[in-house]
């Protein structure tokens, strides 16, 4: 656990409340996650991170579920405990079934394995991949 | 570049040729990538890795394109040069457009950023994510 | 928690006590951190690691605070829970304010993001950076 | 090298040129680095990343040189070749001497070593670090 | 802790029980570790992973103890808490003494340090290593 | 390639030559690797790193070959190109055969895969591993 407390809505400065309000409105949730309550210790980072995530995670050429699964794949590769927990929940909310999660983990595991095989065997890039 | 040469089909042992033939048949390609020509130095790893990838990357609850993009997200996070090159090509072949690639990179970059913010602020996992 | 117990001063061999004494004297602390009490299971590593850290972390061309913040940046990037906790404390003791911590995290997060954008877009090194 | 070409100013769309102009003005340089010429393939990411970096890297509680050295510490830890090259140059431009670089590398190396010793010995966090 | 429960033998489907039985027989243990009870949520991954590990970890040109120590070195480098705990136990069962563990950690720490020194100094590969 | 030149013996200061001489004598080689010629830009790091490596890599409870293979396993996991090249050569010189290398890579790949499966499934540590 962190030695610094989370900053709850009731104790937040107006600039922090404005971000919390936008998160709650955008995500249709009653309260924001701990991640935001800790970033609130640094309001410029809170604001910038939320605005970037809102832009990046909005459905576009990729749908919301695909984006959440990619987020989870990165978090699992990095071994970020908080991020794995929160984005597993977010991906499930976006429609990820148990079967999809199982296949996602299988791909993530396999990619981490072959990344090292390519490193260890010092495989040169095929000319076809440069064109 | 690797100090060991790639093992081409013409020089390969029968057990290696059998795997190469299956890769070419499954992927409908004229020749296999360097990755397989280097793994051919260790036939049991070549066979096991190919059979695992064939099973893992087959369309299931997730389609082939989603799986390739997840593979690419992991490879970019790990900074594996060969894997980024080969799986960028594979994802494009499976239908990834420039716009999809751009959004994929944006999500991968953002996830790598917030993974560290969660680490640094030592954010405790929300009780809701444990249920 | 580790299955092996920490080795406290009272139970330590003379060669371990000598290192503990030097840590306490150098850092002006009443007791050493758990890190050293666990390394004490391997006295040569304890001695070598302490002497290296003492040399590396001493103020030189970079002051003590800058060095602690760099240490923390690495630990956050690697996701090492113990190291984040202990070097956050060490950096604060060396003078890091909340505002400095916030900016440090913002830089660490941004660097982890752009590292992956550079990987994914396969950006070639500018000739100017080679000179 | 990337299979996709850099997008130079002469070939860039107006929204890309606007970002390039702001980078050149802010950094007082004649041309932008390859990083920006590749991100130009995805204008929203180009714009968002530049605006974030401009905000994050501006001197505040930490000066510009300290921020560049932290950026470099992260890039070295992640092994991002492009980022190491470009931020070594940026740090030198901001005033990093050879001696400062040497000490920076020493701290980065030592932190990566002790991160693993803490992991391997499974060192529990000292109660004092939780307060 | 995971929000999903472990799948115990008593509640497992026949295809899962078959894998559990083979693990127990091969390793001569009364019950399987949590790792397998969680993978049991995805029977194809459970089966493929067990068969791969059984093949890879069998003594060959490298003995079982050496293989377990290499496994542990990777897990410590990645900071995977579960894997460090389980493979520390497995390596000890295979014969790793306290002294061997101490030397293993010393090598792992040193390799993680010099990996970053090589990155940061941008050391070009010696021609002799290419032959 | 690095923008700074390697420091060769002929151009080295006496304190650098002393380290180079000890490396050549200890390893029975005619010249030192590039790694040392680049560290020579910072003599204290050169000296400390060489003395640490000499102590850590000396045969003890683990023989020289096992230590080199562990070093290589870490370098492959981190994707450090220089370190993979130099420690592949060192491990071969210490007696690693093609077959041993193949098994080493198989273990490294598998450990990187299962590290992520353990992360993704959020597997809790078995009580037996805590004792």
PDB file of N, CA and C in Angstrom, chain A residues 35-83:
ATOM      1  N   UNK A  35      -6.431   4.818  -9.017  1.00  0.00           N
ATOM      2  CA  UNK A  35      -5.395   5.401  -9.883  1.00  0.00           C
ATOM      3  C   UNK A  35      -5.551   6.914  -9.962  1.00  0.00           C
ATOM      4  N   UNK A  36      -6.748   7.383 -10.180  1.00  0.00           N
ATOM      5  CA  UNK A  36      -6.990   8.817 -10.318  1.00  0.00           C
ATOM      6  C   UNK A  36      -6.868   9.543  -8.980  1.00  0.00           C
ATOM      7  N   UNK A  37      -7.272   8.849  -7.904  1.00  0.00           N
ATOM      8  CA  UNK A  37      -7.198   9.459  -6.569  1.00  0.00           C
ATOM      9  C   UNK A  37      -5.742   9.641  -6.113  1.00  0.00           C
ATOM     10  N   UNK A  38      -4.840   8.866  -6.685  1.00  0.00           N
ATOM     11  CA  UNK A  38      -3.410   9.039  -6.358  1.00  0.00           C
ATOM     12  C   UNK A  38      -2.770  10.070  -7.285  1.00  0.00           C
ATOM     13  N   UNK A  39      -3.119  10.013  -8.564  1.00  0.00           N
ATOM     14  CA  UNK A  39      -2.588  11.029  -9.490  1.00  0.00           C
ATOM     15  C   UNK A  39      -3.029  12.430  -9.062  1.00  0.00           C
ATOM     16  N   UNK A  40      -4.112  12.497  -8.298  1.00  0.00           N
ATOM     17  CA  UNK A  40      -4.623  13.798  -7.856  1.00  0.00           C
ATOM     18  C   UNK A  40      -3.606  14.562  -7.012  1.00  0.00           C
ATOM     19  N   UNK A  41      -2.579  13.857  -6.532  1.00  0.00           N
ATOM     20  CA  UNK A  41      -1.508  14.561  -5.809  1.00  0.00           C
ATOM     21  C   UNK A  41      -0.765  15.514  -6.742  1.00  0.00           C
ATOM     22  N   UNK A  42      -0.865  15.299  -8.042  1.00  0.00           N
ATOM     23  CA  UNK A  42      -0.196  16.166  -9.024  1.00  0.00           C
ATOM     24  C   UNK A  42      -1.216  16.556 -10.096  1.00  0.00           C
ATOM     25  N   UNK A  43      -1.997  17.601  -9.837  1.00  0.00           N
ATOM     26  CA  UNK A  43      -3.104  17.957 -10.741  1.00  0.00           C
ATOM     27  C   UNK A  43      -2.742  18.081 -12.228  1.00  0.00           C
ATOM     28  N   UNK A  44      -1.571  18.649 -12.610  1.00  0.00           N
ATOM     29  CA  UNK A  44      -1.298  18.715 -14.056  1.00  0.00           C
ATOM     30  C   UNK A  44      -1.182  17.323 -14.689  1.00  0.00           C
ATOM     31  N   UNK A  45      -0.548  16.370 -13.963  1.00  0.00           N
ATOM     32  CA  UNK A  45      -0.425  15.007 -14.501  1.00  0.00           C
ATOM     33  C   UNK A  45      -1.795  14.336 -14.543  1.00  0.00           C
ATOM     34  N   UNK A  46      -2.602  14.567 -13.516  1.00  0.00           N
ATOM     35  CA  UNK A  46      -3.967  14.021 -13.503  1.00  0.00           C
ATOM     36  C   UNK A  46      -4.726  14.468 -14.751  1.00  0.00           C
ATOM     37  N   UNK A  47      -4.694  15.769 -15.019  1.00  0.00           N
ATOM     38  CA  UNK A  47      -5.452  16.330 -16.131  1.00  0.00           C
ATOM     39  C   UNK A  47      -4.925  15.819 -17.478  1.00  0.00           C
ATOM     40  N   UNK A  48      -3.602  15.887 -17.646  1.00  0.00           N
ATOM     41  CA  UNK A  48      -2.995  15.480 -18.908  1.00  0.00           C
ATOM     42  C   UNK A  48      -3.220  13.991 -19.173  1.00  0.00           C
ATOM     43  N   UNK A  49      -3.065  13.162 -18.131  1.00  0.00           N
ATOM     44  CA  UNK A  49      -3.211  11.718 -18.309  1.00  0.00           C
ATOM     45  C   UNK A  49      -4.650  11.364 -18.655  1.00  0.00           C
ATOM     46  N   UNK A  50      -5.600  11.972 -17.948  1.00  0.00           N
ATOM     47  CA  UNK A  50      -7.005  11.673 -18.231  1.00  0.00           C
ATOM     48  C   UNK A  50      -7.375  12.101 -19.653  1.00  0.00           C
ATOM     49  N   UNK A  51      -6.964  13.298 -20.044  1.00  0.00           N
ATOM     50  CA  UNK A  51      -7.315  13.766 -21.395  1.00  0.00           C
ATOM     51  C   UNK A  51      -6.674  12.897 -22.475  1.00  0.00           C
ATOM     52  N   UNK A  52      -5.450  12.435 -22.236  1.00  0.00           N
ATOM     53  CA  UNK A  52      -4.803  11.548 -23.198  1.00  0.00           C
ATOM     54  C   UNK A  52      -5.525  10.213 -23.269  1.00  0.00           C
ATOM     55  N   UNK A  53      -5.840   9.643 -22.106  1.00  0.00           N
ATOM     56  CA  UNK A  53      -6.518   8.342 -22.095  1.00  0.00           C
ATOM     57  C   UNK A  53      -7.894   8.441 -22.741  1.00  0.00           C
ATOM     58  N   UNK A  54      -8.597   9.518 -22.443  1.00  0.00           N
ATOM     59  CA  UNK A  54      -9.939   9.679 -23.022  1.00  0.00           C
ATOM     60  C   UNK A  54      -9.848   9.706 -24.548  1.00  0.00           C
ATOM     61  N   UNK A  55      -8.839  10.410 -25.065  1.00  0.00           N
ATOM     62  CA  UNK A  55      -8.658  10.485 -26.518  1.00  0.00           C
ATOM     63  C   UNK A  55      -8.210   9.132 -27.095  1.00  0.00           C
ATOM     64  N   UNK A  56      -7.232   8.521 -26.434  1.00  0.00           N
ATOM     65  CA  UNK A  56      -6.635   7.286 -26.966  1.00  0.00           C
ATOM     66  C   UNK A  56      -7.598   6.101 -26.895  1.00  0.00           C
ATOM     67  N   UNK A  57      -8.384   6.014 -25.820  1.00  0.00           N
ATOM     68  CA  UNK A  57      -9.239   4.848 -25.630  1.00  0.00           C
ATOM     69  C   UNK A  57     -10.615   4.991 -26.282  1.00  0.00           C
ATOM     70  N   UNK A  58     -10.926   6.136 -26.836  1.00  0.00           N
ATOM     71  CA  UNK A  58     -12.205   6.293 -27.525  1.00  0.00           C
ATOM     72  C   UNK A  58     -12.230   5.384 -28.753  1.00  0.00           C
ATOM     73  N   UNK A  59     -13.378   4.779 -29.031  1.00  0.00           N
ATOM     74  CA  UNK A  59     -13.474   3.913 -30.210  1.00  0.00           C
ATOM     75  C   UNK A  59     -13.131   4.696 -31.468  1.00  0.00           C
ATOM     76  N   UNK A  60     -12.360   4.073 -32.370  1.00  0.00           N
ATOM     77  CA  UNK A  60     -11.993   4.723 -33.617  1.00  0.00           C
ATOM     78  C   UNK A  60     -11.852   3.631 -34.667  1.00  0.00           C
ATOM     79  N   UNK A  61     -10.664   3.496 -35.242  1.00  0.00           N
ATOM     80  CA  UNK A  61     -10.427   2.386 -36.169  1.00  0.00           C
ATOM     81  C   UNK A  61     -10.421   1.069 -35.394  1.00  0.00           C
ATOM     82  N   UNK A  62     -10.102   1.145 -34.097  1.00  0.00           N
ATOM     83  CA  UNK A  62     -10.197  -0.036 -33.222  1.00  0.00           C
ATOM     84  C   UNK A  62     -11.333   0.206 -32.222  1.00  0.00           C
ATOM     85  N   UNK A  63     -12.105  -0.847 -31.940  1.00  0.00           N
ATOM     86  CA  UNK A  63     -13.210  -0.700 -30.985  1.00  0.00           C
ATOM     87  C   UNK A  63     -12.688  -0.711 -29.547  1.00  0.00           C
ATOM     88  N   UNK A  64     -13.542  -0.319 -28.614  1.00  0.00           N
ATOM     89  CA  UNK A  64     -13.158  -0.172 -27.209  1.00  0.00           C
ATOM     90  C   UNK A  64     -12.638  -1.481 -26.616  1.00  0.00           C
ATOM     91  N   UNK A  65     -13.246  -2.600 -26.968  1.00  0.00           N
ATOM     92  CA  UNK A  65     -12.823  -3.882 -26.397  1.00  0.00           C
ATOM     93  C   UNK A  65     -11.410  -4.242 -26.846  1.00  0.00           C
ATOM     94  N   UNK A  66     -11.137  -4.073 -28.132  1.00  0.00           N
ATOM     95  CA  UNK A  66      -9.799  -4.381 -28.646  1.00  0.00           C
ATOM     96  C   UNK A  66      -8.751  -3.521 -27.939  1.00  0.00           C
ATOM     97  N   UNK A  67      -9.069  -2.246 -27.756  1.00  0.00           N
ATOM     98  CA  UNK A  67      -8.130  -1.357 -27.084  1.00  0.00           C
ATOM     99  C   UNK A  67      -7.874  -1.793 -25.640  1.00  0.00           C
ATOM    100  N   UNK A  68      -8.917  -2.210 -24.939  1.00  0.00           N
ATOM    101  CA  UNK A  68      -8.726  -2.651 -23.553  1.00  0.00           C
ATOM    102  C   UNK A  68      -7.867  -3.917 -23.498  1.00  0.00           C
ATOM    103  N   UNK A  69      -8.053  -4.807 -24.475  1.00  0.00           N
ATOM    104  CA  UNK A  69      -7.263  -6.048 -24.455  1.00  0.00           C
ATOM    105  C   UNK A  69      -5.793  -5.761 -24.759  1.00  0.00           C
ATOM    106  N   UNK A  70      -5.531  -4.795 -25.639  1.00  0.00           N
ATOM    107  CA  UNK A  70      -4.146  -4.410 -25.921  1.00  0.00           C
ATOM    108  C   UNK A  70      -3.518  -3.786 -24.676  1.00  0.00           C
ATOM    109  N   UNK A  71      -4.288  -2.968 -23.978  1.00  0.00           N
ATOM    110  CA  UNK A  71      -3.823  -2.346 -22.735  1.00  0.00           C
ATOM    111  C   UNK A  71      -3.451  -3.428 -21.724  1.00  0.00           C
ATOM    112  N   UNK A  72      -4.300  -4.429 -21.633  1.00  0.00           N
ATOM    113  CA  UNK A  72      -4.064  -5.528 -20.693  1.00  0.00           C
ATOM    114  C   UNK A  72      -2.832  -6.334 -21.101  1.00  0.00           C
ATOM    115  N   UNK A  73      -2.657  -6.559 -22.400  1.00  0.00           N
ATOM    116  CA  UNK A  73      -1.493  -7.310 -22.892  1.00  0.00           C
ATOM    117  C   UNK A  73      -0.191  -6.615 -22.501  1.00  0.00           C
ATOM    118  N   UNK A  74      -0.160  -5.294 -22.602  1.00  0.00           N
ATOM    119  CA  UNK A  74       1.024  -4.530 -22.210  1.00  0.00           C
ATOM    120  C   UNK A  74       1.247  -4.630 -20.700  1.00  0.00           C
ATOM    121  N   UNK A  75       0.180  -4.478 -19.930  1.00  0.00           N
ATOM    122  CA  UNK A  75       0.282  -4.494 -18.466  1.00  0.00           C
ATOM    123  C   UNK A  75       0.758  -5.847 -17.958  1.00  0.00           C
ATOM    124  N   UNK A  76       0.288  -6.919 -18.583  1.00  0.00           N
ATOM    125  CA  UNK A  76       0.720  -8.265 -18.203  1.00  0.00           C
ATOM    126  C   UNK A  76       2.199  -8.454 -18.548  1.00  0.00           C
ATOM    127  N   UNK A  77       2.618  -7.940 -19.700  1.00  0.00           N
ATOM    128  CA  UNK A  77       4.017  -8.065 -20.115  1.00  0.00           C
ATOM    129  C   UNK A  77       4.929  -7.310 -19.147  1.00  0.00           C
ATOM    130  N   UNK A  78       4.488  -6.135 -18.703  1.00  0.00           N
ATOM    131  CA  UNK A  78       5.276  -5.339 -17.761  1.00  0.00           C
ATOM    132  C   UNK A  78       5.148  -5.819 -16.320  1.00  0.00           C
ATOM    133  N   UNK A  79       4.163  -6.673 -16.044  1.00  0.00           N
ATOM    134  CA  UNK A  79       3.983  -7.154 -14.677  1.00  0.00           C
ATOM    135  C   UNK A  79       3.501  -6.080 -13.714  1.00  0.00           C
ATOM    136  N   UNK A  80       2.676  -5.170 -14.188  1.00  0.00           N
ATOM    137  CA  UNK A  80       2.134  -4.103 -13.331  1.00  0.00           C
ATOM    138  C   UNK A  80       0.862  -4.595 -12.647  1.00  0.00           C
ATOM    139  N   UNK A  81       0.953  -4.945 -11.368  1.00  0.00           N
ATOM    140  CA  UNK A  81      -0.155  -5.555 -10.643  1.00  0.00           C
ATOM    141  C   UNK A  81      -1.429  -4.727 -10.662  1.00  0.00           C
ATOM    142  N   UNK A  82      -1.314  -3.437 -10.370  1.00  0.00           N
ATOM    143  CA  UNK A  82      -2.507  -2.595 -10.340  1.00  0.00           C
ATOM    144  C   UNK A  82      -3.167  -2.557 -11.718  1.00  0.00           C
ATOM    145  N   UNK A  83      -2.341  -2.390 -12.748  1.00  0.00           N
ATOM    146  CA  UNK A  83      -2.849  -2.228 -14.117  1.00  0.00           C
ATOM    147  C   UNK A  83      -3.507  -3.514 -14.615  1.00  0.00           C
TER     148      UNK A  83
END
